[in-house]
CSV table of C-alpha atoms and ligand atoms in Angstrom, one decimal:
chain,number,residue,atom,x,y,z
B,93,MET,CA,-87.7,36.7,-34.0
B,94,GLN,CA,-85.6,39.4,-34.7
B,95,PHE,CA,-83.3,40.6,-31.7
B,96,ARG,CA,-82.7,44.0,-31.2
B,97,ALA,CA,-79.8,45.9,-29.5
B,98,VAL,CA,-80.1,46.3,-25.7
B,99,LYS,CA,-82.0,49.7,-25.3
B,100,GLY,CA,-80.2,52.9,-24.9
B,101,MET,CA,-77.3,50.7,-26.0
B,102,ASN,CA,-75.6,51.1,-29.6
B,103,ASP,CA,-73.9,49.6,-32.2
B,104,ILE,CA,-70.9,51.7,-34.0
B,105,LEU,CA,-71.3,50.5,-37.3
B,106,PRO,CA,-68.1,50.7,-39.6
B,107,ASP,CA,-69.2,53.7,-41.4
B,108,GLU,CA,-69.0,55.4,-37.8
B,109,VAL,CA,-65.4,53.7,-36.5
B,110,GLY,CA,-63.6,56.8,-38.2
B,111,ARG,CA,-65.0,59.7,-36.6
B,112,TRP,CA,-64.5,57.7,-33.0
B,113,GLN,CA,-60.9,57.0,-34.2
B,114,HIS,CA,-59.8,60.2,-34.6
B,115,LEU,CA,-61.7,61.5,-31.8
B,116,GLU,CA,-60.1,59.2,-29.7
B,117,HIS,CA,-56.7,59.8,-31.1
B,118,CYS,CA,-56.8,62.7,-30.4
B,119,PHE,CA,-57.7,62.3,-26.6
B,120,ARG,CA,-54.9,59.9,-26.6
B,121,ARG,CA,-52.4,62.5,-28.0
B,122,THR,CA,-53.4,65.5,-25.9
B,123,ALA,CA,-53.2,63.0,-23.1
B,124,GLU,CA,-50.1,61.8,-23.3
B,125,LEU,CA,-48.5,65.1,-24.2
B,126,TYR,CA,-50.0,66.4,-20.9
B,127,GLY,CA,-47.8,63.2,-18.9
B,128,PHE,CA,-51.2,61.0,-18.9
B,129,ARG,CA,-50.7,57.2,-19.2
B,130,GLU,CA,-53.3,54.7,-19.6
B,131,ILE,CA,-54.8,52.4,-17.3
B,132,ARG,CA,-57.5,49.6,-17.9
B,133,THR,CA,-59.3,48.4,-15.2
B,134,PRO,CA,-62.1,45.8,-15.4
B,135,LEU,CA,-65.8,46.9,-16.5
B,136,LEU,CA,-67.5,45.1,-13.3
B,137,GLU,CA,-66.5,45.9,-9.5
B,138,GLN,CA,-67.8,44.7,-6.3
B,139,THR,CA,-71.1,47.3,-5.8
B,140,GLU,CA,-69.8,48.5,-2.9
B,141,LEU,CA,-66.9,50.2,-4.5
B,142,PHE,CA,-69.2,52.6,-6.2
B,143,VAL,CA,-71.6,52.8,-3.3
B,144,ARG,CA,-69.3,54.3,-1.0
B,145,SER,CA,-66.9,56.2,-3.7
B,146,ILE,CA,-70.2,57.5,-5.9
B,147,GLY,CA,-72.5,58.1,-2.5
B,148,GLU,CA,-75.3,56.0,-1.5
B,149,THR,CA,-77.5,59.1,-2.2
B,150,THR,CA,-76.8,59.8,-5.4
B,151,ASP,CA,-78.5,58.8,-8.6
B,152,VAL,CA,-76.2,56.9,-9.9
B,153,VAL,CA,-76.1,54.5,-7.3
B,154,GLU,CA,-79.6,54.9,-6.3
B,155,LYS,CA,-81.4,53.8,-9.5
B,156,GLU,CA,-78.6,53.4,-12.3
B,157,MET,CA,-76.6,51.2,-11.8
B,158,TYR,CA,-76.2,47.3,-13.6
B,159,THR,CA,-76.2,44.9,-10.6
B,160,PHE,CA,-76.6,41.4,-10.6
B,161,GLN,CA,-75.5,39.1,-7.9
B,162,ARG,CA,-73.1,36.2,-8.7
B,163,SER,CA,-72.0,33.4,-6.2
B,164,GLN,CA,-72.8,35.9,-3.3
B,165,GLU,CA,-70.9,38.4,-4.6
B,166,SER,CA,-72.7,41.8,-5.9
B,167,LEU,CA,-71.4,42.8,-8.9
B,168,THR,CA,-71.7,46.1,-10.7
B,169,LEU,CA,-71.1,47.1,-14.7
B,170,ARG,CA,-69.2,50.5,-13.8
B,171,PRO,CA,-71.4,53.6,-14.2
B,172,GLU,CA,-68.2,55.8,-13.9
B,173,GLY,CA,-64.0,55.5,-14.3
B,174,THR,CA,-62.8,57.2,-11.5
B,175,ALA,CA,-63.7,54.7,-8.7
B,176,SER,CA,-62.2,51.8,-10.2
B,177,ALA,CA,-59.2,54.2,-11.4
B,178,ALA,CA,-58.5,54.8,-7.0
B,179,ARG,CA,-59.5,51.2,-6.4
B,180,ALA,CA,-56.5,50.4,-8.4
B,181,TYR,CA,-54.2,52.8,-7.1
B,182,VAL,CA,-54.9,51.8,-3.6
B,183,GLU,CA,-55.0,48.3,-4.5
B,184,HIS,CA,-51.6,48.4,-6.1
B,185,SER,CA,-49.7,50.9,-3.7
B,186,ILE,CA,-49.0,53.0,-6.4
B,187,HIS,CA,-48.4,55.9,-3.7
B,188,ALA,CA,-45.3,54.2,-2.9
B,189,GLN,CA,-43.8,53.4,-6.2
B,190,GLU,CA,-44.1,57.7,-7.2
B,191,PRO,CA,-45.5,60.9,-5.8
B,192,VAL,CA,-48.2,61.9,-8.7
B,193,SER,CA,-49.6,59.3,-11.0
B,194,ARG,CA,-51.5,60.9,-14.1
B,195,TRP,CA,-53.7,58.0,-15.6
B,196,TYR,CA,-56.4,58.2,-18.4
B,197,TYR,CA,-58.5,55.3,-19.3
B,198,LEU,CA,-61.4,55.2,-22.4
B,199,GLY,CA,-64.3,52.9,-22.8
B,200,PRO,CA,-68.0,52.3,-21.7
B,201,MET,CA,-69.6,52.9,-18.7
B,202,PHE,CA,-72.7,51.7,-18.1
B,203,ARG,CA,-76.3,53.4,-16.2
B,204,ALA,CA,-79.8,53.0,-16.4
B,205,GLU,CA,-80.9,55.7,-17.4
B,206,ARG,CA,-83.7,57.0,-19.9
B,207,PRO,CA,-82.1,56.9,-22.9
B,208,GLN,CA,-82.7,59.7,-25.2
B,209,ARG,CA,-80.3,62.0,-27.5
B,210,GLY,CA,-76.9,62.3,-25.2
B,211,ARG,CA,-78.1,60.2,-22.6
B,212,TYR,CA,-77.8,56.6,-23.2
B,213,ARG,CA,-77.3,53.1,-21.4
B,214,GLN,CA,-74.1,51.9,-22.5
B,215,PHE,CA,-71.8,55.5,-23.6
B,216,TYR,CA,-67.8,55.8,-23.8
B,217,GLN,CA,-66.1,58.0,-21.7
B,218,ALA,CA,-62.8,59.2,-21.6
B,219,GLY,CA,-60.9,60.8,-18.4
B,220,CYS,CA,-58.2,61.6,-16.8
B,221,GLU,CA,-56.9,61.6,-13.1
B,222,VAL,CA,-54.3,62.9,-11.0
B,223,PHE,CA,-53.2,61.8,-7.9
B,224,GLY,CA,-51.3,62.7,-5.5
B,225,ASP,CA,-51.1,66.7,-6.5
B,226,PRO,CA,-53.3,68.6,-4.3
B,227,GLY,CA,-53.8,71.7,-6.7
B,228,PRO,CA,-54.7,74.6,-7.8
B,229,ALA,CA,-52.1,74.1,-10.9
B,230,ALA,CA,-53.1,71.0,-11.9
B,231,ASP,CA,-56.7,71.8,-11.9
B,232,ALA,CA,-56.2,75.0,-14.2
B,233,GLU,CA,-54.3,72.4,-16.2
B,234,ILE,CA,-56.7,70.1,-16.4
B,235,ILE,CA,-59.4,72.6,-16.9
B,236,ASP,CA,-57.9,73.8,-19.8
B,237,MET,CA,-56.2,71.0,-21.3
B,238,LEU,CA,-59.9,70.0,-21.9
B,239,TYR,CA,-61.0,73.3,-23.7
B,240,ARG,CA,-57.7,73.3,-26.0
B,241,LEU,CA,-58.7,69.8,-26.9
B,242,PHE,CA,-62.6,70.8,-27.5
B,243,GLN,CA,-61.7,73.9,-29.4
B,244,GLU,CA,-58.7,71.5,-32.0
B,245,LEU,CA,-61.5,68.8,-32.4
B,246,GLY,CA,-63.4,72.0,-34.3
B,247,ILE,CA,-66.1,72.2,-31.1
B,248,GLY,CA,-67.7,75.4,-30.9
B,249,GLY,CA,-70.0,77.7,-28.4
B,250,LEU,CA,-68.0,76.0,-25.6
B,251,GLN,CA,-68.6,77.4,-22.0
B,252,VAL,CA,-66.4,76.6,-19.0
B,253,ALA,CA,-68.1,76.6,-15.8
B,254,VAL,CA,-66.1,76.4,-12.2
B,255,ASN,CA,-67.1,76.7,-8.9
B,256,SER,CA,-65.7,75.5,-5.6
B,257,ILE,CA,-67.6,73.5,-3.0
B,258,GLY,CA,-64.4,73.4,-0.2
B,259,GLY,CA,-63.3,71.0,1.7
B,260,PRO,CA,-65.4,68.6,4.4
B,261,GLU,CA,-65.4,71.6,7.0
B,262,THR,CA,-66.9,74.1,4.5
B,263,ARG,CA,-69.3,71.2,3.4
B,264,GLU,CA,-70.6,70.8,6.7
B,265,ARG,CA,-70.8,74.0,7.6
B,266,TYR,CA,-72.6,74.6,4.6
B,267,ARG,CA,-75.1,72.2,4.5
B,268,ASN,CA,-76.0,73.8,8.2
B,269,ALA,CA,-76.8,77.0,6.4
B,270,LEU,CA,-78.7,75.1,3.1
B,271,LEU,CA,-80.6,73.0,5.5
B,272,ALA,CA,-81.6,76.3,8.1
B,273,HIS,CA,-82.6,78.1,4.4
B,274,LEU,CA,-84.5,74.7,2.9
B,275,ARG,CA,-86.4,72.9,6.0
B,276,PRO,CA,-88.9,75.8,6.1
B,277,LYS,CA,-89.9,75.4,2.4
B,278,ALA,CA,-90.0,72.0,2.4
B,279,ALA,CA,-93.4,71.1,1.6
B,280,GLU,CA,-92.8,73.3,-1.4
B,281,LEU,CA,-89.8,71.0,-2.8
B,282,SER,CA,-90.4,68.1,-5.4
B,283,GLU,CA,-90.9,64.9,-3.3
B,284,HIS,CA,-87.6,63.5,-4.6
B,285,ALA,CA,-85.7,66.7,-2.8
B,286,GLN,CA,-88.1,66.3,0.1
B,287,SER,CA,-86.8,62.5,0.5
B,288,ARG,CA,-83.1,63.7,0.3
B,289,LEU,CA,-83.5,66.8,2.1
B,290,GLU,CA,-82.2,65.8,5.5
B,291,ALA,CA,-79.7,62.8,3.6
B,292,ASN,CA,-78.0,65.5,0.8
B,293,PRO,CA,-79.6,68.6,0.6
B,294,LEU,CA,-76.8,70.0,-1.6
B,295,ARG,CA,-78.1,67.8,-4.6
B,296,ILE,CA,-81.1,69.8,-4.1
B,297,LEU,CA,-79.4,73.2,-5.6
B,298,ASP,CA,-78.9,71.3,-9.0
B,299,SER,CA,-82.3,70.0,-9.1
B,300,LYS,CA,-84.4,70.5,-12.5
B,301,ASP,CA,-87.4,70.5,-11.0
B,302,ALA,CA,-89.1,74.2,-11.2
B,303,ARG,CA,-90.3,73.8,-7.6
B,304,ASP,CA,-86.8,73.2,-6.1
B,305,GLN,CA,-85.2,76.1,-7.9
B,306,ALA,CA,-87.6,78.0,-6.6
B,307,ALA,CA,-86.9,77.1,-3.3
B,308,CYS,CA,-83.1,77.4,-3.6
B,309,ALA,CA,-83.3,80.9,-5.1
B,310,GLY,CA,-81.8,82.9,-2.2
B,311,ALA,CA,-80.2,80.4,-0.7
B,312,PRO,CA,-76.7,81.7,1.3
B,313,SER,CA,-73.8,80.4,-1.7
B,314,LEU,CA,-71.6,77.9,-1.0
B,315,LEU,CA,-68.5,80.3,-2.3
B,316,ASP,CA,-69.3,82.7,0.7
B,317,GLN,CA,-69.0,80.1,3.2
B,318,LEU,CA,-65.6,79.3,2.2
B,319,SER,CA,-62.6,78.0,4.6
B,320,ASP,CA,-59.5,80.4,4.6
B,321,THR,CA,-57.4,77.6,2.7
B,322,ASP,CA,-60.4,76.5,0.4
B,323,ARG,CA,-60.5,80.3,-0.5
B,324,ALA,CA,-56.6,80.3,-1.3
B,325,HIS,CA,-57.6,77.5,-3.2
B,326,TRP,CA,-60.3,78.8,-5.3
B,327,GLN,CA,-58.2,81.9,-5.8
B,328,SER,CA,-55.4,80.3,-6.9
B,329,LEU,CA,-56.9,78.4,-9.5
B,330,ARG,CA,-58.7,81.4,-10.8
B,331,GLY,CA,-55.3,82.9,-11.2
B,332,ALA,CA,-54.0,79.9,-12.9
B,333,LEU,CA,-56.9,80.2,-15.3
B,334,ASP,CA,-56.7,83.6,-16.7
B,335,ALA,CA,-52.6,83.4,-16.9
B,336,LEU,CA,-53.6,80.7,-19.4
B,337,GLY,CA,-56.4,82.6,-20.6
B,338,THR,CA,-59.3,80.0,-20.7
B,339,PRO,CA,-62.5,81.3,-20.6
B,340,TYR,CA,-64.8,80.4,-17.9
B,341,GLN,CA,-67.5,81.7,-15.6
B,342,VAL,CA,-68.1,80.8,-12.0
B,343,GLU,CA,-71.3,79.4,-11.3
B,344,ALA,CA,-72.1,79.3,-8.0
B,345,GLY,CA,-74.6,76.3,-8.2
B,346,LEU,CA,-72.6,73.9,-9.7
B,347,VAL,CA,-72.8,70.7,-7.3
B,348,ARG,CA,-72.4,67.7,-9.8
B,349,GLY,CA,-74.5,64.5,-9.5
B,350,LEU,CA,-71.5,62.1,-7.8
B,351,ASP,CA,-70.8,62.5,-3.8
B,352,TYR,CA,-67.0,62.7,-3.9
B,353,TYR,CA,-65.8,66.0,-5.2
B,354,THR,CA,-64.3,68.6,-2.7
B,355,ARG,CA,-63.0,72.3,-4.0
B,356,THR,CA,-63.0,72.2,-7.5
B,357,LEU,CA,-65.7,71.8,-9.7
B,358,PHE,CA,-66.3,72.3,-13.1
B,359,GLU,CA,-68.6,71.4,-16.6
B,360,ILE,CA,-67.8,72.2,-20.5
B,361,ARG,CA,-70.5,72.4,-22.3
B,362,SER,CA,-71.3,73.4,-25.9
B,363,THR,CA,-74.0,75.6,-27.2
B,364,GLU,CA,-73.7,74.3,-30.5
B,365,GLY,CA,-74.3,71.1,-33.0
B,366,GLN,CA,-77.0,68.5,-32.6
B,367,LEU,CA,-77.1,68.2,-28.7
B,368,GLY,CA,-80.0,69.7,-27.6
B,369,ALA,CA,-80.8,69.7,-23.9
B,370,GLN,CA,-78.0,67.0,-23.0
B,371,ASN,CA,-75.2,70.0,-23.9
B,372,THR,CA,-72.1,69.2,-20.9
B,373,LEU,CA,-69.4,67.5,-22.6
B,374,ALA,CA,-67.4,66.9,-19.7
B,375,GLY,CA,-67.1,67.4,-16.1
B,376,GLY,CA,-65.1,66.6,-13.4
B,377,GLY,CA,-63.6,68.1,-10.1
B,378,ARG,CA,-61.4,67.2,-7.1
B,379,TYR,CA,-62.0,64.5,-4.8
B,380,ASP,CA,-59.2,64.3,-2.1
B,381,GLY,CA,-61.1,62.2,0.0
B,382,MET,CA,-61.5,59.1,-2.2
B,383,VAL,CA,-58.0,57.5,-1.7
B,384,LYS,CA,-58.7,57.5,1.6
B,385,GLY,CA,-62.1,56.3,2.3
B,386,LEU,CA,-61.2,53.0,0.1
B,387,GLY,CA,-58.7,52.4,2.5
B,388,GLY,CA,-55.7,54.0,0.9
B,389,PRO,CA,-53.0,57.0,2.3
B,390,ASP,CA,-54.1,60.5,2.6
B,391,VAL,CA,-53.7,61.6,-1.1
B,392,PRO,CA,-55.5,63.9,-3.2
B,393,ALA,CA,-57.0,63.8,-6.7
B,394,ILE,CA,-58.5,65.6,-9.3
B,395,GLY,CA,-59.9,64.2,-12.7
B,396,PHE,CA,-62.5,64.3,-15.1
B,397,ALA,CA,-64.8,62.6,-17.5
B,398,MET,CA,-66.2,63.2,-20.8
B,399,GLY,CA,-69.0,61.6,-22.9
B,400,LEU,CA,-67.8,60.2,-26.4
B,401,GLU,CA,-70.8,60.3,-27.8
B,402,ARG,CA,-72.0,63.5,-26.9
B,403,ILE,CA,-68.6,65.4,-28.3
B,404,LEU,CA,-69.0,63.7,-31.6
B,405,LEU,CA,-72.3,65.0,-31.8
B,406,ALA,CA,-70.4,68.6,-31.2
B,407,MET,CA,-68.2,68.1,-33.9
B,408,THR,CA,-69.6,69.5,-37.0
B,409,ARG,CA,-66.2,69.5,-38.9
B,410,PRO,CA,-66.9,67.4,-41.6
B,411,ASP,CA,-65.0,63.3,-41.9
B,412,ALA,CA,-61.8,62.6,-42.7
B,413,PRO,CA,-62.0,61.2,-46.4
B,414,PRO,CA,-61.6,57.0,-46.4
B,415,LEU,CA,-58.1,55.9,-47.2
B,416,PRO,CA,-57.7,55.7,-51.0
B,417,PHE,CA,-56.9,52.5,-51.8
B,418,CYS,CA,-56.1,49.6,-54.7
B,419,PHE,CA,-58.8,47.3,-55.9
B,420,LEU,CA,-57.1,43.9,-57.2
B,421,ALA,CA,-58.7,42.5,-60.3
B,422,PRO,CA,-58.0,39.0,-61.1
B,423,ILE,CA,-59.2,37.2,-64.4
B,424,GLY,CA,-58.9,33.5,-63.6
B,425,ALA,CA,-58.1,31.1,-61.0
B,426,ALA,CA,-54.0,31.3,-61.4
B,427,ALA,CA,-54.1,35.2,-61.6
B,428,LEU,CA,-55.8,34.9,-58.1
B,429,HIS,CA,-53.1,33.6,-56.4
B,430,SER,CA,-50.3,36.2,-58.5
B,431,ALA,CA,-53.0,39.1,-56.7
B,432,LEU,CA,-53.4,37.6,-53.1
B,433,VAL,CA,-49.5,38.2,-53.3
B,434,LEU,CA,-49.6,41.3,-54.9
B,435,ALA,CA,-52.3,43.0,-51.9
B,436,ARG,CA,-50.0,41.7,-49.5
B,437,GLU,CA,-47.0,43.8,-50.7
B,438,ILE,CA,-49.3,47.0,-51.0
B,439,ARG,CA,-50.3,46.3,-47.7
B,440,GLN,CA,-46.9,46.0,-46.3
B,441,LEU,CA,-45.9,49.6,-47.9
B,442,GLY,CA,-48.9,50.9,-45.9
B,443,CYS,CA,-51.7,51.0,-48.1
B,444,ARG,CA,-55.1,49.7,-48.4
B,445,ALA,CA,-55.7,47.1,-50.8
B,446,GLU,CA,-58.6,44.6,-51.6
B,447,VAL,CA,-58.6,41.6,-53.8
B,448,ASP,CA,-62.2,40.4,-55.5
B,449,GLY,CA,-62.0,36.9,-55.3
B,450,ARG,CA,-65.6,36.3,-56.3
B,451,GLY,CA,-64.2,35.8,-59.7
B,452,GLY,CA,-66.7,36.7,-63.0
B,453,SER,CA,-66.2,38.7,-66.2
B,454,ILE,CA,-63.6,41.7,-66.8
B,455,LYS,CA,-66.7,43.8,-67.5
B,456,SER,CA,-68.4,43.0,-64.2
B,457,MET,CA,-64.8,43.4,-61.9
B,458,LEU,CA,-64.3,46.4,-63.3
B,459,ARG,CA,-67.9,47.3,-62.5
B,460,ARG,CA,-67.2,46.3,-59.2
B,461,ALA,CA,-63.9,47.9,-58.9
B,462,ASP,CA,-66.0,51.6,-59.7
B,463,SER,CA,-68.5,51.3,-56.9
B,464,SER,CA,-66.0,50.3,-54.6
B,465,GLY,CA,-64.9,53.9,-54.4
B,466,ALA,CA,-61.4,52.1,-54.9
B,467,ARG,CA,-58.9,54.8,-56.5
B,468,LEU,CA,-56.9,52.5,-58.6
B,469,CYS,CA,-57.5,49.2,-60.0
B,470,LEU,CA,-55.1,46.8,-60.6
B,471,VAL,CA,-55.9,44.0,-63.3
B,472,LEU,CA,-54.2,40.7,-63.9
B,473,GLY,CA,-55.2,38.6,-66.6
B,474,GLU,CA,-53.9,35.2,-68.0
B,475,SER,CA,-52.2,37.1,-70.4
B,476,GLU,CA,-50.4,39.6,-68.7
B,477,LEU,CA,-49.6,36.9,-65.9
B,478,ALA,CA,-47.3,35.2,-68.8
B,479,ARG,CA,-45.8,38.3,-69.8
B,480,GLY,CA,-45.0,39.5,-66.3
B,481,VAL,CA,-47.3,42.1,-65.7
B,482,VAL,CA,-50.4,43.5,-65.1
B,483,GLN,CA,-52.4,46.8,-66.2
B,484,LEU,CA,-53.2,49.8,-63.8
B,485,LYS,CA,-56.4,51.7,-64.2
B,486,ASP,CA,-56.6,55.0,-62.6
B,487,LEU,CA,-60.6,55.5,-62.4
B,488,SER,CA,-60.8,58.3,-61.6
B,489,GLN,CA,-58.8,59.1,-64.8
B,490,ARG,CA,-60.0,56.8,-66.5
B,491,SER,CA,-56.2,56.4,-67.6
B,492,GLN,CA,-55.0,52.9,-68.2
B,493,HIS,CA,-51.0,51.4,-68.5
B,494,GLU,CA,-49.5,48.5,-67.8
B,495,LEU,CA,-46.2,48.2,-65.3
B,496,PRO,CA,-44.2,45.1,-65.0
B,497,ARG,CA,-44.9,42.9,-62.4
B,498,GLU,CA,-42.2,43.1,-60.0
B,499,ASP,CA,-42.6,47.4,-59.8
B,500,ALA,CA,-46.3,47.2,-59.1
B,501,ALA,CA,-46.5,47.6,-55.6
B,502,ARG,CA,-44.4,50.1,-55.3
B,503,PHE,CA,-46.2,52.1,-58.2
B,504,VAL,CA,-49.2,51.7,-56.9
B,505,VAL,CA,-48.1,52.8,-53.2
B,506,GLU,CA,-46.3,55.9,-55.1
B,507,GLN,CA,-49.5,56.9,-56.7
B,508,LEU,CA,-52.2,56.2,-53.8
B,509,ARG,CA,-49.8,58.8,-51.5
B,510,ALA,CA,-49.5,61.4,-54.1
B,511,VAL,CA,-53.8,61.5,-53.7
B,512,ASP,CA,-54.1,61.2,-50.1
B,513,PRO,CA,-50.4,62.2,-48.6
B,514,ASN,CA,-51.6,62.0,-44.5
B,515,ALA,CA,-53.2,58.5,-45.6
B,516,GLU,CA,-50.2,56.8,-44.2
B,517,ALA,CA,-51.1,58.4,-40.7
B,518,ARG,CA,-54.1,58.2,-40.7
B,519,SER,CA,-54.1,54.6,-41.6
B,520,ALA,CA,-51.2,54.2,-38.6
B,521,VAL,CA,-53.6,56.1,-36.4
B,522,ALA,CA,-56.7,53.7,-37.1
B,523,GLY,CA,-54.6,50.9,-36.0
B,524,SER,CA,-53.4,51.9,-33.2
B,525,ASP,CA,-56.4,52.8,-31.6
B,526,ALA,CA,-58.2,49.5,-33.4
Q,297,AMP,P1,-70.0,62.2,-15.1
Q,297,AMP,O1,-69.7,61.2,-15.3
Q,297,AMP,O2,-71.6,61.9,-15.0
Q,297,AMP,O3,-69.9,63.1,-14.1
Q,297,AMP,O4,-70.5,62.7,-16.8
Q,297,AMP,C1,-69.4,62.7,-17.1
Q,297,AMP,C2,-69.7,63.1,-18.9
Q,297,AMP,O5,-70.0,62.0,-19.7
Q,297,AMP,C3,-70.9,64.1,-19.2
Q,297,AMP,O6,-70.3,65.0,-19.3
Q,297,AMP,C4,-71.3,63.4,-20.5
Q,297,AMP,O7,-70.3,63.8,-21.6
Q,297,AMP,C5,-71.0,61.7,-20.6
Q,297,AMP,N1,-72.4,61.0,-20.0
Q,297,AMP,C6,-72.5,61.1,-18.4
Q,297,AMP,N2,-73.9,60.0,-18.4
Q,297,AMP,C7,-74.0,59.5,-19.7
Q,297,AMP,C8,-74.7,58.8,-20.6
Q,297,AMP,N3,-76.0,58.1,-20.1
Q,297,AMP,N4,-75.1,59.0,-21.9
Q,297,AMP,C9,-74.1,59.6,-22.6
Q,297,AMP,N5,-73.2,60.2,-22.1
Q,297,AMP,C10,-72.9,60.3,-21.0
């Protein structure tokens, strides 16, 4: 039997990992410049946490969670990161330790969706959460932060959509207005929308079904129903985005799939790259009621999550070349030991080195060195060993010269650095994100 990865869950092979590390590094650096610190939460949580925070009538909770029973407890693989962060915030009474917390996370999420390009069952999200800041300056700053990050990653065709859905009071008023509009058209709605009409009419606004879209045409706009305080928040958000020069469009129909949002909502999309229909790179919003809803104090919060697979599909810039490295070709058993020590010295000086321990003639070693992609090759034979020297071949320039053994590591490192001055920084990045 040939095993395959679970449908919708992908291997990330070593050839692809460099792009992931680059993206993760850029995200971490940006987040840390904005004062976010990393939090790591478990991949499993009690099912009830997601039901309560994401909302019972959302797609995620209704049909996409990987849930199982273990010793009478219902557990779920996290479908997103915000609920876990808020749970940790409440559990550890973080509000009593600092007035504002800025956290970021990065890791796999799980949703049993229909797999397609840009939509998977295990996918990676990176996200930020701000607890304790009611905004709207914080809202504008994280939208701008994301926009600049995507620009820095070389993603073209960026679109920022923002909306406000107000607080609970505005939502309730709007719910009634929307129901008054939709109830007479109930029979024209899709079956799914009909079943949700009374429980969650707002979600019908972002249905992709043409029947639902037709029924929503001419519905009252949420932005017209904002309370005075919600409106002031919304207008200040727009003012701050204008001051930052972040281009955005107001999208009154933007409601997003999760129930916990209040006031600010946003999405960033890209119309370029290989994204296709799944072109939302990141989405987020304010969720002022969640911390309290999970049994904590009344602490406002805002956050976003971005999907790493989609960002990689949207990034069209060529990958950074691999780190230049040195291939060590020992001829004979004694030379092998010397090569192992020399390779370690090269690595200690911060460069990549690989020893070919498979044995063989000098000719076959050199063939392997060529096909390995190495820039330099150090040949260590019996006679070199006896004379305390090594032969250094530059594989791209086809030149060769002899070096004293004790100078070899330093010389090799100087040569490799001359080829790629950024190699050291890039290898440090890969190391810290591993
Ligand atoms: P959400 O948590 O649904 O607000 O999604 C935030 C971001 O995560 C989206 O904009 C996508 O980039 C990414 N995302 C969500 N679901 C998936 C999925 N099934 N596969 C890949 N990326 C996803």
